[in-house]
Amino acid sequence: MCGRYTLAAPDPAAIRDRFPVGESVEIRRRFNVAPGDDVLAVTTDRAGAPRGELLHWGLVPPWAKSPEMGLKTINARLETITERPTFRGAFARYRCLILADGFYEWQRLGGGSKQPFHITRRDAQPFAFAGLWSIWHRPDGGTMRSCTIITRAANSAIAGLHDRMPIILGRSDEREWLEAATAGARLDQILAGLPAGETELRPVCRAVNDARYDGPECLAPPAEEPQRALF
């Protein structure tokens, strides 16, 4: 699964240059993005043009009775995505880019403790997760725009930590991923995921374990573990 990630690049202008988010969406440095947060994404308008916006992380389909459903839909498994009603329609028509520059996974250690790792592209460049989005209409007439991150079996670099990983799109595939007309075999190619040889892992301190904490200490080496973050 993917339950925590980063968009910690210090220069928002670089993110705007890299992705078609426009000028109206706020870009903040995020060291510990967690489910339920508003996340930076690229969707498309009715004409198919890309647009940047903030989406609630945890997809709420149009037919949901409550937004609480989003607590269980932060990820969508690629293997069953066309079978599950929650994701099937969005996969066909409402695909998005969820912007990031790394994600976290945990290695189980003896005694029940876990060591967090920050996982990035080897070139350390920002990237886009393959995402789906949806609009849910509130009883009061308002709307909630939400999203999920698609996952697949982990590559060999990550498999020692977890058997799943979020799908990181190739830069040249991002536009086609957004286009509703892209289908079939081409989607299979696009969703191949980040190869092991392009994957970088490094241990970080346990500040990231607290989903409420979103400071730079999340990316500090374990040797710089702040005592207040240990639990």
Coordinates of N, CA and C in Angstrom, one line a residue:
M1 N 0.8 -1.2 0.0 CA 0.0 0.0 0.0 C 0.9 1.2 0.0
C2 N 0.3 2.4 -0.2 CA 1.0 3.7 -0.1 C 0.1 4.5 0.9
G3 N 0.7 4.7 2.1 CA -0.1 5.4 3.1 C 0.6 6.7 3.6
R4 N 1.8 7.0 3.1 CA 2.4 8.2 3.5 C 3.4 8.6 2.3
Y5 N 3.5 9.9 2.0 CA 4.5 10.3 1.0 C 4.9 11.7 1.2
T6 N 5.8 12.2 0.3 CA 6.4 13.5 0.4 C 6.2 14.3 -0.9
L7 N 6.2 15.6 -0.8 CA 6.4 16.6 -1.9 C 7.2 17.7 -1.3
A8 N 8.5 17.4 -1.0 CA 9.3 18.3 -0.2 C 10.2 19.2 -0.9
A9 N 10.1 19.2 -2.3 CA 11.0 20.1 -3.1 C 10.9 21.5 -2.6
P10 N 12.0 22.2 -2.4 CA 12.0 23.5 -1.8 C 11.5 24.7 -2.7
D11 N 11.4 24.4 -4.0 CA 11.1 25.5 -4.9 C 9.7 25.2 -5.6
P12 N 8.6 25.8 -5.2 CA 7.3 25.6 -5.8 C 7.4 25.9 -7.3
A13 N 8.2 26.9 -7.7 CA 8.3 27.2 -9.2 C 8.8 26.0 -10.0
A14 N 9.6 25.2 -9.4 CA 10.1 24.0 -10.1 C 9.0 23.0 -10.3
I15 N 8.1 22.9 -9.4 CA 6.9 22.0 -9.5 C 6.0 22.5 -10.6
R16 N 5.8 23.8 -10.6 CA 4.9 24.4 -11.7 C 5.6 24.3 -13.1
D17 N 6.9 24.3 -13.1 CA 7.6 24.1 -14.4 C 7.5 22.7 -14.9
R18 N 7.5 21.8 -13.9 CA 7.5 20.3 -14.3 C 6.1 19.8 -14.6
F19 N 5.1 20.3 -13.9 CA 3.7 19.8 -14.1 C 2.7 20.9 -14.4
P20 N 1.6 20.6 -15.1 CA 0.7 21.7 -15.5 C -0.3 22.0 -14.4
V21 N 0.2 22.6 -13.3 CA -0.7 22.9 -12.2 C -1.3 24.3 -12.2
G22 N -0.7 25.1 -13.1 CA -1.2 26.5 -13.1 C -0.7 27.3 -12.0
E23 N -1.2 28.6 -11.9 CA -0.7 29.5 -10.9 C -1.6 29.7 -9.7
S24 N -2.8 29.2 -9.8 CA -3.8 29.5 -8.7 C -3.8 28.5 -7.6
V25 N -3.2 27.3 -7.8 CA -3.1 26.3 -6.7 C -1.9 26.5 -5.8
E26 N -2.1 26.5 -4.5 CA -1.0 26.7 -3.6 C -0.2 25.4 -3.6
I27 N 1.1 25.6 -3.6 CA 2.0 24.5 -3.4 C 2.8 24.6 -2.1
R28 N 2.7 23.7 -1.2 CA 3.4 23.7 0.0 C 4.3 22.6 0.1
R29 N 5.4 22.8 0.8 CA 6.4 21.7 1.1 C 5.7 20.7 2.0
R30 N 5.7 19.4 1.7 CA 5.0 18.4 2.5 C 6.0 17.3 2.8
F31 N 6.3 17.0 4.0 CA 7.2 16.0 4.4 C 6.6 14.7 4.9
N32 N 5.2 14.8 5.1 CA 4.5 13.6 5.6 C 3.1 13.7 5.2
V33 N 2.8 13.5 3.9 CA 1.4 13.6 3.5 C 0.7 12.3 3.9
A34 N -0.5 12.5 4.5 CA -1.2 11.3 5.1 C -2.6 11.2 4.6
P35 N -3.2 10.0 4.6 CA -4.6 9.9 4.2 C -5.5 10.9 4.9
G36 N -6.5 11.4 4.1 CA -7.4 12.5 4.6 C -6.9 13.9 4.3
D37 N -5.6 14.0 3.9 CA -5.1 15.3 3.6 C -5.6 15.8 2.2
D38 N -5.5 17.1 2.0 CA -5.7 17.6 0.6 C -4.3 17.5 -0.1
V39 N -4.3 16.9 -1.3 CA -3.1 16.6 -2.0 C -3.0 17.3 -3.3
L40 N -1.8 17.7 -3.8 CA -1.7 18.3 -5.1 C -1.8 17.3 -6.2
A41 N -2.7 17.6 -7.1 CA -2.9 16.7 -8.2 C -3.2 17.5 -9.5
V42 N -3.1 16.7 -10.6 CA -3.5 17.2 -11.9 C -4.6 16.4 -12.5
T43 N -5.7 17.0 -12.7 CA -6.9 16.4 -13.3 C -7.1 17.0 -14.7
T44 N -8.3 16.8 -15.3 CA -8.6 17.4 -16.6 C -9.9 18.0 -16.5
D45 N -10.1 19.1 -17.3 CA -11.5 19.7 -17.4 C -12.3 19.0 -18.4
R46 N -13.5 19.5 -18.6 CA -14.4 18.8 -19.6 C -13.9 18.7 -21.0
A47 N -13.0 19.6 -21.3 CA -12.4 19.5 -22.7 C -11.2 18.7 -22.7
G48 N -10.8 18.1 -21.6 CA -9.6 17.3 -21.5 C -8.3 18.0 -21.3
A49 N -8.4 19.3 -21.0 CA -7.1 20.1 -20.7 C -6.7 19.8 -19.3
P50 N -5.4 19.7 -19.0 CA -5.0 19.4 -17.6 C -5.1 20.7 -16.7
R51 N -5.4 20.4 -15.5 CA -5.5 21.5 -14.5 C -5.0 21.0 -13.2
G52 N -4.4 21.9 -12.4 CA -4.0 21.6 -11.1 C -5.1 21.9 -10.1
E53 N -5.2 21.0 -9.0 CA -6.1 21.2 -8.0 C -5.7 20.4 -6.7
L54 N -6.4 20.7 -5.6 CA -6.2 19.9 -4.4 C -7.3 19.0 -4.3
L55 N -7.0 17.7 -4.0 CA -8.0 16.6 -3.8 C -7.8 16.0 -2.5
H56 N -9.0 15.6 -1.9 CA -8.9 14.9 -0.6 C -8.4 13.5 -0.9
W57 N -7.4 13.0 -0.1 CA -6.8 11.7 -0.3 C -7.7 10.6 0.4
G58 N -8.4 9.9 -0.4 CA -9.3 8.8 0.0 C -10.5 9.0 -0.9
L59 N -10.6 8.2 -1.9 CA -11.6 8.4 -3.0 C -13.0 8.1 -2.5
V60 N -13.9 9.0 -2.7 CA -15.4 8.9 -2.4 C -16.1 8.9 -3.7
P61 N -16.7 7.7 -4.1 CA -17.4 7.6 -5.4 C -18.7 8.4 -5.3
P62 N -19.3 8.7 -6.4 CA -20.5 9.5 -6.4 C -21.7 8.9 -5.7
W63 N -21.7 7.6 -5.6 CA -22.8 6.9 -5.0 C -22.6 6.6 -3.5
A64 N -21.5 7.0 -3.0 CA -21.3 6.8 -1.5 C -22.3 7.5 -0.6
K65 N -22.6 6.8 0.5 CA -23.6 7.4 1.4 C -22.9 8.4 2.3
S66 N -21.6 8.3 2.5 CA -20.9 9.1 3.5 C -19.5 9.3 3.0
P67 N -18.9 10.5 3.3 CA -17.5 10.7 2.9 C -16.5 9.8 3.7
E68 N -17.0 9.2 4.8 CA -16.2 8.3 5.6 C -15.7 7.1 4.8
M69 N -16.3 6.8 3.7 CA -15.9 5.7 2.8 C -14.4 5.9 2.4
G70 N -14.0 7.2 2.2 CA -12.7 7.5 1.8 C -11.6 7.0 2.7
L71 N -11.9 6.7 3.9 CA -10.9 6.2 4.8 C -10.4 4.8 4.4
K72 N -11.2 4.1 3.6 CA -10.8 2.7 3.1 C -10.4 2.7 1.7
T73 N -10.3 3.8 1.0 CA -10.0 3.9 -0.4 C -8.9 4.8 -0.8
I74 N -7.8 4.8 0.1 CA -6.7 5.6 -0.2 C -5.8 5.0 -1.4
N75 N -6.0 3.7 -1.5 CA -5.3 3.0 -2.6 C -6.2 2.1 -3.4
A76 N -5.9 1.9 -4.6 CA -6.7 1.0 -5.5 C -5.7 0.0 -6.1
R77 N -6.0 -1.3 -5.9 CA -5.1 -2.4 -6.4 C -5.3 -2.5 -8.0
L78 N -4.2 -2.4 -8.7 CA -4.3 -2.5 -10.1 C -4.9 -3.8 -10.6
E79 N -4.7 -4.9 -9.9 CA -5.2 -6.2 -10.4 C -6.7 -6.3 -10.4
T80 N -7.4 -5.5 -9.6 CA -8.8 -5.6 -9.5 C -9.5 -4.3 -9.8
I81 N -8.8 -3.4 -10.4 CA -9.4 -2.0 -10.5 C -10.6 -1.9 -11.5
T82 N -10.6 -2.8 -12.4 CA -11.7 -2.8 -13.4 C -12.9 -3.7 -12.9
E83 N -12.7 -4.3 -11.7 CA -13.8 -5.2 -11.2 C -14.6 -4.5 -10.1
R84 N -13.9 -3.6 -9.3 CA -14.5 -3.0 -8.2 C -15.3 -1.7 -8.6
P85 N -16.6 -1.7 -8.2 CA -17.4 -0.5 -8.6 C -16.9 0.8 -8.1
T86 N -16.2 0.8 -7.0 CA -15.6 2.0 -6.4 C -14.6 2.7 -7.4
F87 N -13.9 1.9 -8.1 CA -12.8 2.4 -9.0 C -13.1 2.3 -10.5
R88 N -14.0 1.4 -10.9 CA -14.1 1.0 -12.3 C -14.4 2.2 -13.2
G89 N -15.4 3.1 -12.8 CA -15.8 4.2 -13.6 C -14.7 5.3 -13.6
A90 N -14.0 5.5 -12.5 CA -12.9 6.5 -12.5 C -11.7 6.0 -13.3
F91 N -11.5 4.7 -13.3 CA -10.4 4.2 -14.1 C -10.6 4.4 -15.6
A92 N -11.9 4.4 -16.0 CA -12.2 4.6 -17.4 C -12.2 6.0 -17.8
R93 N -12.6 6.9 -16.9 CA -12.8 8.3 -17.3 C -12.1 9.4 -16.5
Y94 N -11.7 9.1 -15.2 CA -11.2 10.2 -14.4 C -9.9 9.8 -13.8
R95 N -8.9 9.8 -14.6 CA -7.5 9.5 -14.2 C -6.8 10.8 -13.9
C96 N -5.9 10.7 -12.9 CA -5.2 12.0 -12.5 C -3.7 11.7 -12.2
L97 N -2.9 12.7 -12.1 CA -1.6 12.7 -11.6 C -1.6 13.2 -10.1
I98 N -1.0 12.4 -9.2 CA -0.8 12.9 -7.8 C 0.7 13.1 -7.6
L99 N 1.0 14.4 -7.4 CA 2.4 14.8 -7.4 C 3.2 14.5 -6.1
A100 N 4.4 14.0 -6.3 CA 5.2 13.6 -5.1 C 6.7 13.7 -5.5
D101 N 7.5 13.4 -4.5 CA 8.9 13.2 -4.8 C 9.5 12.1 -4.0
G102 N 8.6 11.4 -3.3 CA 9.1 10.2 -2.5 C 7.9 9.6 -1.8
F103 N 8.0 8.4 -1.3 CA 7.0 7.8 -0.4 C 7.7 7.0 0.7
Y104 N 7.0 6.6 1.7 CA 7.6 5.9 2.9 C 7.1 4.5 2.9
E105 N 8.0 3.6 3.4 CA 7.6 2.2 3.7 C 8.4 1.8 4.9
W106 N 7.9 0.8 5.6 CA 8.5 0.4 6.9 C 9.0 -1.0 6.9
Q107 N 10.2 -1.2 7.4 CA 10.8 -2.5 7.6 C 10.5 -3.0 9.0
R108 N 10.0 -4.2 9.1 CA 9.8 -4.8 10.5 C 11.1 -5.3 11.1
L109 N 11.3 -4.9 12.3 CA 12.5 -5.2 13.0 C 12.1 -6.1 14.2
G110 N 13.1 -6.6 14.9 CA 12.8 -7.4 16.1 C 12.2 -6.6 17.2
G111 N 11.4 -7.3 18.0 CA 10.7 -6.6 19.1 C 9.5 -5.8 18.7
G112 N 9.0 -6.0 17.5 CA 7.8 -5.2 17.1 C 8.1 -3.8 16.5
S113 N 9.3 -3.4 16.5 CA 9.6 -2.0 16.0 C 9.8 -2.1 14.5
K114 N 9.7 -0.9 13.9 CA 9.8 -0.7 12.5 C 10.7 0.4 12.1
Q115 N 11.5 0.2 11.1 CA 12.4 1.2 10.5 C 11.8 1.8 9.3
P116 N 11.5 3.1 9.3 CA 10.9 3.8 8.1 C 12.0 4.0 7.1
F117 N 11.6 3.9 5.8 CA 12.5 4.2 4.7 C 11.8 5.2 3.8
H118 N 12.6 6.1 3.2 CA 12.1 7.1 2.2 C 12.5 6.5 0.8
I119 N 11.6 6.4 -0.1 CA 11.8 5.8 -1.4 C 11.6 6.8 -2.5
T120 N 12.5 6.9 -3.3 CA 12.5 8.0 -4.4 C 12.9 7.4 -5.7
R121 N 12.8 8.2 -6.7 CA 13.5 7.9 -8.0 C 15.0 8.0 -7.7
R122 N 15.8 7.2 -8.4 CA 17.2 7.3 -8.3 C 17.8 8.6 -8.7
D123 N 17.1 9.3 -9.6 CA 17.6 10.6 -10.0 C 17.0 11.7 -9.1
A124 N 16.3 11.4 -8.1 CA 15.7 12.3 -7.1 C 14.8 13.4 -7.6
Q125 N 14.3 13.1 -8.8 CA 13.3 14.1 -9.4 C 11.9 13.9 -8.9
P126 N 11.1 14.9 -8.9 CA 9.7 14.8 -8.6 C 9.0 13.9 -9.7
F127 N 7.9 13.3 -9.3 CA 7.2 12.4 -10.2 C 5.7 12.5 -9.9
A128 N 4.9 11.7 -10.7 CA 3.5 11.6 -10.5 C 3.1 10.1 -10.2
F129 N 2.3 9.9 -9.1 CA 1.7 8.6 -8.9 C 0.5 8.5 -9.9
A130 N 0.2 7.3 -10.4 CA -1.0 7.1 -11.1 C -2.2 7.2 -10.2
G131 N -3.1 8.1 -10.4 CA -4.2 8.3 -9.5 C -5.6 8.3 -10.2
L132 N -6.6 8.1 -9.5 CA -8.0 8.3 -9.9 C -8.7 9.3 -9.1
W133 N -9.7 10.0 -9.6 CA -10.4 11.0 -8.9 C -11.9 10.9 -9.1
S134 N -12.6 11.6 -8.2 CA -14.1 11.5 -8.2 C -14.7 12.7 -7.6
I135 N -15.9 13.0 -7.9 CA -16.7 14.1 -7.2 C -17.9 13.5 -6.5
W136 N -18.0 13.8 -5.2 CA -19.1 13.4 -4.4 C -19.9 14.6 -4.0
H137 N -21.2 14.5 -4.1 CA -22.1 15.6 -3.8 C -22.6 15.5 -2.4
R138 N -22.3 16.5 -1.6 CA -22.8 16.6 -0.2 C -24.3 16.8 -0.1
P139 N -24.9 16.4 1.0 CA -26.3 16.7 1.2 C -26.7 18.2 1.2
D140 N -25.7 19.0 1.6 CA -25.9 20.5 1.7 C -25.7 21.2 0.3
G141 N -25.4 20.4 -0.7 CA -25.2 20.9 -2.0 C -23.8 21.2 -2.4
G142 N -22.9 21.0 -1.5 CA -21.5 21.2 -1.8 C -20.9 19.9 -2.4
T143 N -19.6 20.0 -2.7 CA -19.0 18.8 -3.3 C -17.7 18.5 -2.7
M144 N -17.3 17.2 -2.7 CA -15.9 16.8 -2.3 C -15.2 16.2 -3.5
R145 N -14.1 16.7 -3.8 CA -13.3 16.1 -4.9 C -12.2 15.3 -4.2
S146 N -12.1 14.0 -4.6 CA -11.2 13.1 -3.9 C -10.4 12.2 -4.8
C147 N -9.4 11.5 -4.3 CA -8.6 10.7 -5.1 C -8.0 9.5 -4.4
T148 N -7.5 8.6 -5.2 CA -6.8 7.4 -4.7 C -5.5 7.2 -5.5
I149 N -4.6 6.5 -4.9 CA -3.3 6.1 -5.6 C -3.4 4.6 -6.0
I150 N -3.0 4.3 -7.2 CA -3.0 2.9 -7.7 C -1.7 2.3 -7.3
T151 N -1.9 1.0 -6.8 CA -0.7 0.2 -6.4 C -0.6 -1.1 -7.2
R152 N 0.6 -1.6 -7.2 CA 0.8 -2.9 -7.9 C 1.9 -3.7 -7.1
A153 N 2.2 -4.9 -7.5 CA 3.2 -5.7 -6.8 C 4.5 -4.9 -6.8
A154 N 5.3 -5.0 -5.7 CA 6.5 -4.2 -5.5 C 7.6 -4.7 -6.4
N155 N 8.5 -3.8 -6.9 CA 9.6 -4.3 -7.6 C 10.6 -4.9 -6.6
S156 N 11.7 -5.5 -7.2 CA 12.6 -6.2 -6.3 C 13.4 -5.3 -5.3
A157 N 13.5 -4.0 -5.6 CA 14.2 -3.2 -4.7 C 13.4 -2.9 -3.4
I158 N 12.1 -3.0 -3.5 CA 11.1 -2.7 -2.4 C 10.6 -3.9 -1.8
A159 N 10.6 -5.0 -2.5 CA 9.9 -6.2 -2.0 C 10.3 -6.7 -0.6
G160 N 11.5 -6.4 -0.2 CA 12.0 -6.7 1.1 C 11.3 -5.9 2.2
L161 N 10.7 -4.8 1.9 CA 10.0 -4.0 2.8 C 8.5 -4.3 2.8
H162 N 8.0 -4.4 1.6 CA 6.5 -4.6 1.4 C 6.3 -5.2 0.1
D163 N 5.1 -5.9 0.0 CA 4.8 -6.6 -1.3 C 4.1 -5.7 -2.3
R164 N 3.7 -4.5 -1.9 CA 3.0 -3.6 -2.8 C 3.8 -2.3 -2.9
M165 N 3.6 -1.5 -3.9 CA 4.1 -0.2 -4.1 C 3.2 0.6 -4.9
P166 N 3.2 2.0 -4.7 CA 2.4 2.9 -5.6 C 3.0 2.9 -7.0
I167 N 2.2 3.1 -8.0 CA 2.7 3.2 -9.4 C 3.2 4.6 -9.7
I168 N 4.4 4.7 -10.0 CA 5.1 5.9 -10.4 C 5.1 5.9 -11.9
L169 N 4.5 6.9 -12.5 CA 4.4 7.0 -13.9 C 5.7 7.5 -14.5
G170 N 6.1 7.0 -15.7 CA 7.2 7.6 -16.5 C 6.7 9.0 -17.0
R171 N 7.7 9.9 -17.0 CA 7.3 11.3 -17.4 C 6.7 11.4 -18.8
S172 N 7.2 10.6 -19.7 CA 6.6 10.6 -21.1 C 5.2 10.0 -21.2
D173 N 4.8 9.3 -20.1 CA 3.5 8.6 -20.1 C 2.4 9.4 -19.4
E174 N 2.8 10.5 -18.7 CA 1.8 11.2 -17.9 C 0.6 11.8 -18.7
R175 N 0.9 12.4 -19.9 CA -0.2 13.0 -20.7 C -1.1 11.9 -21.1
E176 N -0.6 10.8 -21.6 CA -1.5 9.7 -22.1 C -2.4 9.1 -20.9
W177 N -1.8 9.1 -19.7 CA -2.5 8.6 -18.6 C -3.7 9.5 -18.3
L178 N -3.6 10.8 -18.5 CA -4.7 11.7 -18.3 C -5.8 11.6 -19.4
E179 N -5.5 11.2 -20.5 CA -6.4 11.1 -21.6 C -7.4 10.0 -21.6
A180 N -8.6 10.3 -21.5 CA -9.7 9.2 -21.4 C -9.6 8.2 -22.5
A181 N -9.1 8.7 -23.7 CA -9.1 7.8 -24.9 C -8.1 6.7 -24.8
T182 N -7.1 6.9 -23.9 CA -6.0 5.9 -23.8 C -6.6 4.6 -23.1
A183 N -6.4 3.5 -23.7 CA -7.0 2.3 -23.2 C -6.2 1.1 -23.5
G184 N -6.6 -0.1 -23.0 CA -6.1 -1.4 -23.4 C -4.6 -1.6 -23.1
A185 N -4.0 -2.1 -24.1 CA -2.6 -2.5 -24.0 C -1.7 -1.3 -23.6
R186 N -2.0 -0.1 -24.1 CA -1.2 1.1 -23.8 C -1.3 1.4 -22.3
L187 N -2.4 1.2 -21.7 CA -2.5 1.4 -20.3 C -1.7 0.4 -19.5
D188 N -1.7 -0.8 -20.0 CA -0.8 -1.8 -19.3 C 0.6 -1.4 -19.3
Q189 N 1.1 -0.8 -20.4 CA 2.5 -0.4 -20.5 C 2.7 0.8 -19.6
I190 N 1.8 1.7 -19.5 CA 1.9 2.9 -18.7 C 2.0 2.6 -17.2
L191 N 1.3 1.5 -16.8 CA 1.2 1.1 -15.4 C 2.2 0.1 -15.0
A192 N 3.3 0.0 -15.8 CA 4.3 -1.0 -15.5 C 5.0 -0.7 -14.2
G193 N 5.1 0.6 -13.8 CA 5.7 1.0 -12.5 C 7.2 1.3 -12.6
L194 N 7.7 1.8 -11.6 CA 9.1 2.2 -11.5 C 10.0 0.9 -11.5
P195 N 11.0 0.8 -12.4 CA 11.9 -0.4 -12.3 C 12.8 -0.3 -11.1
A196 N 13.2 -1.5 -10.7 CA 14.1 -1.6 -9.5 C 15.3 -0.8 -9.7
G197 N 15.9 -0.8 -10.9 CA 17.1 -0.1 -11.1 C 17.0 1.4 -11.0
E198 N 15.8 1.9 -11.1 CA 15.6 3.4 -10.9 C 15.1 3.8 -9.6
T199 N 15.1 2.8 -8.6 CA 14.5 3.0 -7.3 C 15.6 3.2 -6.3
E200 N 15.5 4.2 -5.4 CA 16.4 4.5 -4.4 C 15.7 4.5 -3.0
L201 N 16.3 3.8 -2.0 CA 15.8 3.7 -0.7 C 16.8 4.2 0.3
R202 N 16.4 4.9 1.4 CA 17.3 5.2 2.5 C 16.5 5.3 3.8
P203 N 17.1 4.8 4.8 CA 16.4 4.9 6.1 C 16.3 6.3 6.6
V204 N 15.2 6.6 7.3 CA 15.0 7.9 7.9 C 14.5 7.7 9.3
C205 N 14.4 8.8 10.0 CA 14.1 8.8 11.5 C 12.6 8.6 11.7
R206 N 12.2 8.2 12.9 CA 10.9 7.8 13.2 C 9.9 8.9 13.4
A207 N 10.3 10.1 13.2 CA 9.4 11.3 13.2 C 8.2 11.1 12.3
V208 N 8.5 10.4 11.2 CA 7.4 10.2 10.2 C 6.3 9.2 10.7
N209 N 6.6 8.5 11.8 CA 5.6 7.5 12.3 C 4.3 8.3 12.7
D210 N 4.5 9.5 13.1 CA 3.3 10.3 13.6 C 2.7 11.0 12.4
A211 N 1.5 10.6 12.0 CA 0.9 11.1 10.8 C 0.5 12.6 11.0
R212 N 0.5 13.1 12.2 CA 0.2 14.5 12.5 C 1.4 15.4 12.3
Y213 N 2.6 14.8 12.2 CA 3.8 15.6 12.1 C 4.2 15.8 10.7
D214 N 4.5 17.0 10.2 CA 4.8 17.2 8.8 C 6.1 18.1 8.7
G215 N 7.1 17.8 9.5 CA 8.3 18.7 9.5 C 9.5 18.0 8.8
P216 N 10.5 18.7 8.5 CA 11.7 18.2 7.8 C 12.4 17.1 8.5
E217 N 12.2 16.9 9.9 CA 12.8 15.8 10.6 C 12.4 14.5 10.1
C218 N 11.2 14.4 9.4 CA 10.8 13.2 8.8 C 11.8 12.6 7.9
L219 N 12.6 13.4 7.2 CA 13.6 13.0 6.3 C 15.0 12.9 6.8
A220 N 15.2 13.1 8.1 CA 16.5 13.1 8.7 C 17.0 11.7 8.8
P221 N 18.3 11.4 8.8 CA 18.8 10.1 9.0 C 18.5 9.6 10.4
P222 N 18.5 8.3 10.6 CA 18.2 7.7 11.9 C 19.1 8.2 12.9
A223 N 20.4 8.5 12.6 CA 21.4 8.9 13.5 C 21.0 10.3 14.1
E224 N 20.2 11.0 13.5 CA 19.8 12.3 14.0 C 18.4 12.3 14.6
E225 N 18.0 11.1 15.1 CA 16.7 10.9 15.6 C 16.3 11.9 16.7
P226 N 15.4 12.7 16.6 CA 14.9 13.6 17.7 C 14.2 12.8 18.7
Q227 N 14.6 13.0 20.0 CA 14.1 12.1 21.0 C 12.6 12.2 21.1
R228 N 12.0 13.4 20.9 CA 10.5 13.5 21.0 C 9.8 12.7 19.9
A229 N 10.5 12.2 18.9 CA 9.8 11.5 17.8 C 9.8 10.0 18.1
L230 N 10.6 9.5 19.1 CA 10.6 8.1 19.4 C 9.4 7.6 20.2
F231 N 8.8 6.5 19.6 CA 7.7 5.9 20.3 C 7.4 4.5 19.8

